[in-house]
Coordinates of C-alpha atoms and ligand atoms in Angstrom, one line a residue:
Chain A
M234 CA 0.1 -70.7 71.4
N235 CA -0.6 -67.6 73.4
I236 CA -3.9 -66.0 72.7
I237 CA -3.3 -63.1 75.1
A238 CA 0.1 -61.7 76.1
V239 CA 0.2 -58.8 78.6
Q240 CA 3.7 -57.4 79.1
G241 CA 4.5 -54.9 81.9
V242 CA 1.2 -53.0 81.6
S243 CA 0.4 -49.9 83.6
K244 CA -2.7 -47.8 83.3
V245 CA -2.9 -44.3 84.8
F246 CA -6.1 -42.4 85.0
R247 CA -5.1 -38.8 84.9
Q248 CA -8.3 -37.4 86.3
K249 CA -9.4 -39.3 89.3
K250 CA -12.3 -37.0 90.1
G251 CA -13.5 -37.1 86.5
R252 CA -12.6 -33.6 85.5
R253 CA -14.7 -33.0 82.5
L254 CA -15.9 -29.4 82.7
L255 CA -14.2 -26.4 81.3
R256 CA -13.6 -24.9 84.8
D257 CA -11.6 -28.0 85.8
H258 CA -9.3 -27.7 82.8
V259 CA -8.9 -23.9 83.4
R260 CA -8.1 -24.5 87.1
D261 CA -5.4 -27.0 86.1
I262 CA -3.8 -24.6 83.6
V263 CA -4.0 -21.6 86.0
S264 CA -2.6 -23.4 89.0
R265 CA -0.1 -25.3 86.8
N266 CA -0.6 -28.5 88.8
Q267 CA -0.2 -31.6 86.9
P268 CA -3.3 -33.6 87.8
D269 CA -2.0 -36.4 89.9
G270 CA -2.4 -39.7 88.1
F271 CA -4.1 -42.7 89.6
H272 CA -2.5 -46.0 88.9
A273 CA -5.3 -48.4 88.1
L274 CA -2.8 -51.0 87.0
R275 CA 0.9 -51.3 87.7
N276 CA 3.3 -53.5 85.8
V277 CA 1.0 -56.3 85.2
S278 CA 2.2 -59.3 83.0
F279 CA 0.6 -62.6 82.2
T280 CA -0.2 -64.7 79.2
V281 CA -3.2 -66.9 78.4
S282 CA -2.7 -69.7 76.0
Q283 CA -5.2 -71.3 73.6
G284 CA -7.9 -73.3 75.4
E285 CA -7.0 -72.1 78.9
S286 CA -9.7 -70.7 81.2
V287 CA -8.5 -68.0 83.5
A288 CA -10.2 -66.0 86.2
L289 CA -9.3 -62.5 87.3
V290 CA -10.2 -62.0 90.9
G291 CA -9.7 -59.2 93.4
A292 CA -11.6 -56.7 95.5
N293 CA -13.7 -53.9 94.1
G294 CA -11.6 -51.3 92.4
A295 CA -8.7 -53.7 92.0
G296 CA -8.4 -53.0 88.3
K297 CA -10.1 -56.1 86.8
S298 CA -12.4 -54.3 84.5
T299 CA -9.6 -52.0 83.4
M300 CA -7.5 -55.0 82.5
L301 CA -10.3 -56.4 80.4
A302 CA -10.8 -53.1 78.7
L303 CA -7.1 -53.1 77.8
I304 CA -7.3 -56.6 76.4
C305 CA -10.4 -55.7 74.3
G306 CA -8.5 -52.7 72.9
L307 CA -11.0 -50.3 74.4
A308 CA -8.4 -48.4 76.4
T309 CA -4.7 -47.9 75.7
P310 CA -2.1 -48.8 78.2
D311 CA 0.3 -46.0 79.4
E312 CA 3.2 -48.5 79.6
G313 CA 3.7 -52.0 78.3
T314 CA 2.0 -53.9 75.6
V315 CA -1.1 -56.0 75.2
E316 CA -1.3 -58.5 72.3
V317 CA -4.4 -60.5 71.4
H318 CA -4.6 -63.1 68.7
G319 CA -7.9 -64.1 67.3
P320 CA -11.4 -62.7 67.6
L321 CA -12.9 -62.3 71.0
A322 CA -16.4 -61.9 72.3
A323 CA -16.6 -59.6 75.3
L324 CA -19.4 -59.9 77.7
L325 CA -18.6 -56.7 79.5
E326 CA -21.9 -55.8 80.9
L327 CA -24.2 -57.7 78.6
S328 CA -27.0 -55.2 78.0
S329 CA -24.5 -52.4 77.2
G330 CA -25.4 -51.9 73.6
F331 CA -29.1 -52.2 74.4
H332 CA -31.4 -49.3 74.0
P333 CA -34.5 -49.1 76.2
D334 CA -36.8 -47.8 73.5
L335 CA -36.0 -50.5 70.9
T336 CA -37.7 -53.9 71.0
G337 CA -35.9 -57.1 71.9
R338 CA -35.7 -58.0 68.2
E339 CA -34.1 -54.7 67.2
N340 CA -31.7 -54.8 70.1
V341 CA -30.6 -58.4 69.1
M342 CA -29.9 -57.3 65.6
L343 CA -28.0 -54.2 66.7
N344 CA -25.9 -56.1 69.3
A345 CA -25.2 -58.8 66.8
A346 CA -23.7 -56.1 64.5
F347 CA -21.6 -54.8 67.4
L348 CA -20.3 -58.3 68.1
G349 CA -19.2 -58.6 64.5
L350 CA -21.8 -60.8 62.9
H351 CA -22.6 -60.1 59.3
K352 CA -26.2 -59.4 58.3
R353 CA -26.8 -62.9 56.9
Q354 CA -25.3 -64.6 60.0
A355 CA -27.4 -62.4 62.3
L356 CA -30.6 -63.3 60.4
E357 CA -29.7 -67.0 60.4
K358 CA -28.9 -67.1 64.1
F359 CA -31.8 -65.0 65.2
A360 CA -34.2 -67.8 65.9
S361 CA -31.6 -69.8 67.9
I362 CA -30.6 -66.7 69.9
V363 CA -34.2 -66.1 70.9
E364 CA -34.8 -69.7 71.6
F365 CA -31.8 -69.9 73.9
S366 CA -32.9 -66.8 75.8
E367 CA -36.4 -68.3 76.3
I368 CA -38.2 -65.0 76.0
E369 CA -40.0 -65.5 72.7
S370 CA -43.2 -63.9 73.8
F371 CA -41.5 -60.6 74.8
I372 CA -39.3 -60.3 71.8
D373 CA -41.3 -57.5 70.2
Q374 CA -41.8 -55.5 73.4
P375 CA -39.5 -52.5 74.0
L376 CA -36.5 -53.3 76.2
R377 CA -37.6 -50.9 79.0
T378 CA -40.4 -53.4 79.9
Y379 CA -37.9 -56.2 80.5
S380 CA -36.6 -57.2 83.9
A381 CA -32.9 -57.1 84.5
G382 CA -32.6 -60.9 84.2
M383 CA -34.5 -60.9 80.9
A384 CA -32.3 -58.3 79.4
M385 CA -29.2 -60.3 80.6
R386 CA -30.7 -63.5 79.0
L387 CA -30.9 -61.8 75.7
G388 CA -27.4 -60.3 75.9
F389 CA -25.9 -63.5 76.9
S390 CA -27.7 -65.4 74.1
V391 CA -26.4 -62.9 71.4
A392 CA -22.8 -63.1 72.8
V393 CA -22.5 -66.9 72.8
H394 CA -23.8 -67.1 69.3
C395 CA -21.0 -65.2 67.7
D396 CA -18.4 -67.9 67.7
P397 CA -15.4 -66.2 69.3
A398 CA -12.0 -67.7 70.0
L399 CA -11.9 -66.1 73.4
I400 CA -14.8 -65.4 75.7
I401 CA -14.4 -62.5 78.1
I402 CA -17.0 -62.3 80.9
D403 CA -17.1 -59.5 83.4
E404 CA -19.4 -60.4 86.3
V405 CA -22.5 -60.8 84.1
L406 CA -24.3 -63.9 85.2
G407 CA -25.4 -62.4 88.5
V408 CA -28.9 -61.4 87.7
G409 CA -30.0 -64.6 85.9
D410 CA -32.2 -67.1 87.8
S411 CA -30.5 -70.4 88.8
A412 CA -32.1 -72.3 85.9
F413 CA -30.6 -69.9 83.3
Q414 CA -27.3 -69.6 85.1
Q415 CA -27.1 -73.4 84.9
K416 CA -27.8 -73.2 81.2
C417 CA -25.1 -70.5 80.7
M418 CA -22.6 -72.6 82.6
E419 CA -23.4 -75.6 80.3
R420 CA -23.0 -73.4 77.3
I421 CA -19.7 -72.1 78.5
H422 CA -18.4 -75.6 79.2
E423 CA -19.5 -76.5 75.7
L424 CA -17.5 -73.7 74.2
R425 CA -14.6 -74.7 76.4
R426 CA -14.8 -78.2 75.0
D427 CA -14.6 -76.7 71.5
G428 CA -11.2 -75.3 72.5
K429 CA -12.2 -71.7 73.2
S430 CA -10.4 -69.8 75.8
L431 CA -12.1 -68.1 78.7
L432 CA -11.2 -65.0 80.7
C433 CA -13.6 -64.3 83.4
V434 CA -14.0 -61.8 86.2
S435 CA -16.3 -62.8 89.1
H436 CA -16.8 -62.3 92.8
S437 CA -18.4 -65.6 93.1
I438 CA -15.8 -68.1 94.3
P439 CA -17.8 -71.2 93.5
L440 CA -18.3 -70.0 89.9
V441 CA -14.6 -69.3 89.5
R442 CA -13.8 -72.7 90.8
E443 CA -16.2 -74.4 88.5
L444 CA -15.3 -72.5 85.3
C445 CA -11.6 -71.8 85.6
S446 CA -8.4 -73.8 85.9
R447 CA -6.2 -70.8 86.7
A448 CA -6.7 -67.6 88.6
I449 CA -4.9 -64.3 88.7
W450 CA -5.4 -62.2 91.8
L451 CA -5.2 -58.5 91.4
H452 CA -4.9 -56.1 94.3
E453 CA -4.8 -52.4 93.9
G454 CA -3.6 -52.8 90.3
S455 CA -0.8 -55.3 90.9
V456 CA -0.7 -59.1 90.5
V457 CA -0.6 -60.7 93.9
M458 CA -0.8 -64.3 92.8
D459 CA -1.0 -66.2 89.5
G460 CA -1.5 -69.9 89.6
A461 CA -3.8 -72.9 89.7
V462 CA -7.2 -72.1 90.8
D463 CA -7.1 -74.1 94.1
E464 CA -3.7 -72.5 95.0
V465 CA -4.9 -69.0 94.6
M466 CA -8.5 -69.2 95.8
G467 CA -7.5 -70.4 99.3
P468 CA -5.5 -67.3 100.3
Y469 CA -7.9 -65.1 98.3
E470 CA -10.9 -66.4 100.2
E471 CA -9.0 -66.0 103.5
F472 CA -8.2 -62.4 102.5
M473 CA -11.8 -61.7 101.6
L474 CA -13.0 -62.9 105.0
N475 CA -10.7 -60.5 106.7
P476 CA -9.5 -57.8 104.3
H477 CA -8.3 -55.4 106.9
G478 CA -6.1 -57.9 108.7
L479 CA -4.3 -58.0 105.4
R480 CA -0.7 -57.9 106.4
G481 CA -1.1 -60.1 109.4
G482 CA -3.5 -62.6 107.9
L483 CA -1.6 -63.4 104.7
R484 CA 1.2 -65.8 104.4
G485 CA 3.3 -67.3 101.7
A486 CA 3.7 -65.9 98.2
A487 CA 1.1 -63.1 98.7
L488 CA 2.7 -61.5 101.7
P489 CA 5.9 -59.9 100.3
K490 CA 4.2 -58.3 97.3
L491 CA 1.4 -56.9 99.3
G492 CA 3.8 -55.6 101.9
A493 CA 6.0 -54.0 99.2
R494 CA 3.0 -52.2 97.6
A495 CA 1.6 -51.0 100.9
S496 CA 4.9 -49.3 101.9
S497 CA 5.5 -47.7 98.5
T498 CA 2.2 -45.9 98.6
D499 CA 2.3 -44.8 102.2
Chain B
M50 CA -4.7 -53.7 69.7
I51 CA -7.6 -55.9 68.6
T52 CA -9.0 -55.6 65.2
W53 CA -12.7 -55.8 65.0
K54 CA -13.7 -58.2 62.1
G55 CA -17.4 -57.4 61.7
D56 CA -19.4 -56.0 58.9
Y57 CA -19.1 -52.2 59.0
A58 CA -21.8 -51.6 56.3
Y59 CA -24.3 -53.6 58.4
L60 CA -23.2 -52.0 61.6
L61 CA -23.6 -48.5 60.1
W62 CA -27.0 -49.4 58.7
E63 CA -28.1 -50.7 62.2
L64 CA -26.8 -47.5 63.9
I65 CA -28.6 -45.2 61.4
T66 CA -31.9 -47.0 61.7
K67 CA -31.5 -47.1 65.5
D68 CA -31.1 -43.3 65.6
F69 CA -34.1 -42.8 63.4
R70 CA -36.3 -45.2 65.3
I71 CA -35.4 -43.7 68.7
R72 CA -36.1 -40.2 67.4
Y73 CA -39.5 -41.0 66.1
R74 CA -40.8 -43.8 68.2
N75 CA -41.9 -41.6 71.0
M76 CA -43.8 -39.2 68.9
S77 CA -47.4 -39.9 68.2
L78 CA -47.4 -38.1 64.8
G79 CA -43.9 -39.3 64.1
V80 CA -42.3 -37.7 61.1
F81 CA -45.0 -35.0 60.9
W82 CA -43.3 -33.1 63.7
S83 CA -40.2 -32.6 61.7
L84 CA -42.3 -30.8 59.1
L85 CA -44.2 -28.7 61.5
N86 CA -41.2 -26.6 62.6
P87 CA -40.0 -25.4 59.2
L88 CA -43.7 -24.8 58.2
V89 CA -44.4 -22.6 61.1
L90 CA -41.2 -20.6 60.7
M91 CA -41.8 -20.2 57.0
A92 CA -45.3 -18.8 57.7
V93 CA -44.0 -16.4 60.3
Y94 CA -41.1 -15.1 58.2
T95 CA -43.2 -14.9 55.1
Y96 CA -45.8 -12.8 56.9
I97 CA -43.2 -10.5 58.4
F98 CA -41.1 -10.0 55.3
T99 CA -44.0 -9.5 52.8
K100 CA -46.4 -7.6 55.0
I101 CA -44.2 -5.7 57.6
F102 CA -40.7 -5.2 56.1
V103 CA -41.8 -5.4 52.5
N104 CA -39.0 -6.8 50.3
P105 CA -38.7 -7.6 46.6
I106 CA -37.5 -11.2 46.7
P107 CA -39.9 -13.2 44.5
H108 CA -41.4 -16.4 45.8
F109 CA -40.4 -15.4 49.3
N110 CA -41.9 -18.5 51.0
V111 CA -39.9 -20.9 48.8
Y112 CA -36.8 -18.7 49.3
V113 CA -37.2 -18.7 53.1
L114 CA -38.1 -22.4 53.3
S115 CA -35.0 -23.6 51.3
G116 CA -32.8 -21.6 53.6
L117 CA -34.5 -22.8 56.7
I118 CA -34.3 -26.5 55.8
T119 CA -30.6 -26.2 55.0
F120 CA -29.8 -24.3 58.1
S121 CA -31.8 -26.5 60.4
F122 CA -30.2 -29.6 58.9
F123 CA -26.8 -28.2 59.7
T124 CA -27.7 -27.1 63.3
T125 CA -29.6 -30.2 64.4
S126 CA -27.0 -32.5 62.9
L127 CA -24.2 -30.6 64.5
V128 CA -25.8 -30.7 68.0
T129 CA -26.6 -34.4 67.8
V130 CA -23.2 -35.3 66.4
T131 CA -21.5 -33.3 69.1
T132 CA -23.1 -35.3 71.9
S133 CA -23.0 -38.6 69.9
L134 CA -19.9 -40.1 71.6
V135 CA -21.0 -39.2 75.1
D136 CA -24.5 -40.5 74.3
N137 CA -23.0 -43.8 73.2
A138 CA -20.5 -44.1 76.0
A139 CA -21.8 -47.6 76.8
I140 CA -20.8 -48.7 73.3
I141 CA -17.4 -46.9 73.2
K142 CA -16.5 -48.4 76.5
R143 CA -17.5 -52.0 75.7
V144 CA -17.3 -52.8 72.0
P145 CA -14.0 -52.5 70.1
I146 CA -15.5 -51.0 66.9
R147 CA -13.8 -48.1 65.2
R148 CA -15.0 -45.1 67.0
E149 CA -15.4 -42.9 63.9
I150 CA -18.5 -44.9 63.0
I151 CA -20.5 -43.3 65.8
P152 CA -20.3 -39.6 64.6
I153 CA -20.6 -40.7 61.0
A154 CA -23.7 -42.7 61.7
S155 CA -25.1 -39.7 63.6
V156 CA -24.7 -37.4 60.6
L157 CA -26.0 -39.9 58.1
A158 CA -29.1 -40.5 60.3
S159 CA -30.1 -36.9 60.0
I160 CA -30.2 -37.2 56.2
I161 CA -33.4 -39.2 56.4
H162 CA -34.9 -36.2 58.2
L163 CA -33.6 -33.9 55.5
V164 CA -35.1 -35.9 52.7
I165 CA -38.5 -35.7 54.3
Q166 CA -38.2 -31.9 54.6
F167 CA -37.0 -31.7 51.0
L168 CA -40.1 -33.3 49.8
L169 CA -42.0 -30.6 51.5
L170 CA -39.9 -28.0 49.8
T171 CA -40.5 -29.6 46.4
C172 CA -44.3 -29.3 47.0
F173 CA -43.9 -25.6 47.6
V174 CA -41.7 -25.2 44.5
L175 CA -44.2 -26.9 42.3
A176 CA -47.1 -25.0 43.9
A177 CA -45.2 -21.7 43.1
G178 CA -45.0 -22.8 39.5
L179 CA -41.2 -22.9 39.4
G180 CA -40.9 -26.5 38.1
M181 CA -37.9 -28.9 38.3
T182 CA -35.1 -28.7 35.9
L183 CA -32.2 -31.0 35.1
N184 CA -30.0 -28.8 37.3
W185 CA -31.7 -30.4 40.3
L186 CA -29.2 -33.2 39.8
W187 CA -26.7 -30.8 41.3
L188 CA -28.6 -31.0 44.6
P189 CA -27.3 -34.4 45.8
F190 CA -23.8 -33.4 44.9
V191 CA -23.7 -30.1 46.9
W192 CA -25.5 -31.8 49.8
L193 CA -22.9 -34.6 49.8
L194 CA -20.2 -31.9 50.2
E195 CA -22.2 -30.5 53.1
V196 CA -22.3 -34.0 54.7
V197 CA -18.5 -34.3 54.3
F198 CA -18.2 -30.9 56.1
L199 CA -20.5 -32.0 58.9
I200 CA -18.7 -35.3 59.4
G201 CA -15.4 -33.3 59.6
I202 CA -16.6 -30.7 62.1
G203 CA -18.6 -33.4 64.0
M204 CA -15.6 -35.6 64.5
A205 CA -13.8 -32.6 66.1
T206 CA -16.7 -31.4 68.3
S207 CA -17.8 -34.9 69.4
A208 CA -14.2 -35.8 70.4
L209 CA -13.7 -32.5 72.3
N210 CA -17.0 -32.9 74.0
V211 CA -15.7 -36.1 75.6
F212 CA -13.0 -34.1 77.4
I213 CA -14.8 -30.9 78.0
R214 CA -18.6 -31.3 78.3
D215 CA -19.1 -27.6 77.7
V216 CA -18.4 -27.9 74.0
R217 CA -22.0 -28.7 73.4
Y218 CA -23.1 -25.3 74.7
V219 CA -20.5 -23.5 72.6
V220 CA -21.9 -25.3 69.6
E221 CA -25.4 -24.3 70.4
S222 CA -24.4 -20.6 70.7
A223 CA -22.4 -20.8 67.5
N224 CA -25.6 -22.0 65.8
V225 CA -27.4 -18.9 66.9
V226 CA -24.7 -16.7 65.3
M227 CA -24.7 -18.8 62.2
F228 CA -28.3 -17.9 61.5
W229 CA -27.2 -14.4 60.7
L230 CA -24.2 -15.5 58.6
V231 CA -26.3 -17.3 56.0
P232 CA -28.8 -15.9 53.5
I233 CA -32.1 -17.0 54.9
I234 CA -34.0 -13.8 55.4
Y235 CA -31.8 -11.5 53.3
T236 CA -30.1 -12.0 49.9
F237 CA -26.5 -12.5 48.8
A238 CA -26.9 -9.2 46.9
Q239 CA -27.3 -7.3 50.2
V240 CA -24.0 -8.6 51.6
P241 CA -21.3 -5.9 51.4
A242 CA -19.3 -6.2 48.3
E243 CA -15.9 -6.5 50.1
A244 CA -17.3 -9.4 52.2
K245 CA -18.9 -11.4 49.4
D246 CA -15.8 -13.5 48.6
L247 CA -15.2 -14.5 52.2
Y248 CA -18.9 -15.0 52.8
Q249 CA -18.9 -17.9 50.2
Y250 CA -16.3 -19.8 52.2
N251 CA -18.8 -20.6 54.8
P252 CA -20.1 -24.0 53.7
V253 CA -23.6 -23.4 55.2
A254 CA -23.9 -20.1 53.3
A255 CA -22.5 -21.7 50.1
L256 CA -24.9 -24.6 50.3
I257 CA -27.9 -22.2 50.7
L258 CA -26.7 -20.1 47.8
A259 CA -26.3 -23.2 45.7
T260 CA -29.8 -24.4 46.7
H261 CA -31.3 -21.0 45.8
N262 CA -29.6 -21.2 42.4
I263 CA -30.9 -24.6 41.7
V264 CA -34.4 -24.4 43.1
L265 CA -35.4 -20.8 42.5
E266 CA -33.4 -19.9 39.4
G267 CA -33.3 -23.4 37.9
R268 CA -29.6 -22.9 37.1
A269 CA -26.4 -24.7 38.1
P270 CA -24.4 -23.2 41.0
S271 CA -21.2 -21.3 39.9
M272 CA -18.0 -23.3 39.8
V273 CA -16.4 -20.9 42.1
L274 CA -19.0 -21.5 44.7
V275 CA -18.9 -25.3 44.4
S276 CA -15.1 -25.4 44.6
K277 CA -15.1 -23.2 47.7
L278 CA -17.6 -25.6 49.3
A279 CA -15.6 -28.6 48.3
V280 CA -12.2 -27.2 49.5
V281 CA -13.5 -26.1 52.9
S282 CA -15.5 -29.4 53.3
F283 CA -12.5 -31.7 52.7
A284 CA -10.1 -29.5 54.6
T285 CA -12.5 -29.7 57.6
L286 CA -12.7 -33.4 57.2
L287 CA -9.0 -33.7 57.3
V288 CA -8.6 -31.6 60.4
G289 CA -11.5 -33.2 62.2
W290 CA -10.1 -36.7 61.4
G291 CA -6.8 -35.6 62.8
I292 CA -8.2 -34.3 66.0
F293 CA -10.4 -37.4 66.4
K294 CA -7.5 -39.8 65.9
R295 CA -5.4 -38.0 68.5
A296 CA -8.2 -37.9 71.0
E297 CA -9.6 -41.4 70.7
K298 CA -6.9 -43.0 72.8
R299 CA -8.2 -41.3 75.9
F300 CA -12.0 -41.8 75.2
Y301 CA -12.2 -44.7 77.6
D302 CA -10.6 -42.7 80.5
F303 CA -13.0 -39.8 80.1
L304 CA -16.3 -41.5 79.3
Ligands
ATP22 N1 -12.5 -43.7 83.7 C1 -11.9 -43.7 84.9 N2 -11.4 -42.5 85.4 C2 -10.8 -42.5 86.6 N3 -10.6 -43.6 87.3 C3 -11.1 -44.8 86.9 C4 -11.7 -44.9 85.6 N4 -12.1 -46.2 85.4 C5 -11.7 -46.8 86.5 N5 -11.0 -46.0 87.4 C6 -10.4 -46.4 88.7 O1 -9.6 -47.5 88.5 C7 -9.7 -48.5 89.5 C8 -10.0 -49.8 89.0 O2 -11.3 -49.9 88.4 P1 -11.9 -51.2 87.8 O3 -13.3 -50.8 87.2 O4 -10.9 -51.8 86.9 O5 -12.2 -52.1 89.1 P2 -12.7 -53.6 89.2 O6 -11.6 -54.4 89.6 O7 -13.4 -54.0 87.9 O8 -13.8 -53.4 90.4 P3 -15.2 -54.2 90.5 O9 -14.9 -55.4 91.2 O10 -15.9 -53.2 91.4 O11 -15.8 -54.3 89.2 C9 -10.8 -47.9 90.4 O12 -10.2 -47.5 91.6 C10 -11.5 -46.8 89.7 O13 -11.7 -45.7 90.6
MG23 MG1 -15.4 -54.3 87.3

């Protein structure tokens, strides 16, 4: 069964420069120029089935986070459809819902509410959330006194305690120390064994190789390759070592698509 | 589109208490500061309008305080709700909750503020020997209508503020004008006869008039006034909701 089905999705950001002031809108109306859209995603299609673990890889600005936002229903696609079946836990920047003036405890309760826990569940799981994060002694301190890694520990702990069918991770394990990263990996493997699907974005090639069985490579908003992790990561790694020698350095399946895209934008 | 299957009542409660905690945590005297402002204004206006421009309104301090509390509830809630979506961009961009909950929580959080100020007003009412009557039961009802109005207008302004960040400043200027369109330092009787009918359609003015009726005169507000308040409030809610629903598809792009 498909847990995610993405069909011909494109996403256009109408205001590349972030036009958000009155004068920008007035200028657009007066000069009658349609603000030129920026295609963050072009005609992307893929499916993820139950129990699969998929990595989205690609350079900075390739559209990975945008794709995850579409899957989570945070943004709406301009073309195509995104279907998701079952609850998901999105770790898109773990400490996002955290407020610096609230204590660790208050932030945990608030974030648990965001992630869809009911009050009773949140209270029940509180002890185990704190235990997993290993920061009991700081839990009643305001969050602004935490280090980046400590905040991330708390965020990750809340997220893995809310029992999703699909876990979405956007480059979040980076600031944890190696002991905690190891613990996170174990926890993710455990969730995987329980049959949960995983969709993860990461620039760390070893991490992708360890966690995922399949990889989707995005480049400037289009899918370049979609296949088994070993198949994709080879050319991807090669490309990352020499991104500017792109057209010459790439062979096989990747080449025609990249070539086609490059000529259409020039 | 994903449907978020959490507990909206719990989430709303957490958001409201978050707002309240953040607002007061960094103040050494906490809630006291929210009483200081209306007290100072009341003292100043009472001095000016009983000693300098002498006027015949009885219990002028209570009169002015009930107007000020109502007005400042409206203005502070409107400014905070207008920026609420932008202030909570991190949440909007990362958690698939229904977005309406953010402005709604923002308005509801200011009610705590209001209740504290209302206790202050009650002290002055009792000190003036006015007493409380059964008609005070009207208060929660008319205030509820005002909250409906604020949620409606707040949904529109907060959504527009995402696209045009200048909306916040327009709202602040409108609040300054609003001060003169409501009976705080003058009475409804002084409003020109031909404008009286229209004047009552302003929900802030209607609420102050109703509060004066209940608190100072101990009588129920007139049905005409309450129905005007109700009609405008629910119409605003409908329009605000419509604007919000149209706008929310592009929130991610602009935040
Ligand atoms: N709100 C927005 N308005 C305009 N452009 C945007 C917006 N969000 C993203 N973009 C553009 O869309 C493109 C894709 O962004 P996205 O965040 O998806 O990249 P990414 O693949 O996650 O990159 P990274 O590896 O750096 O996280 C970028 O070029 C970015 O400039
Ligand atoms: Mg990203």
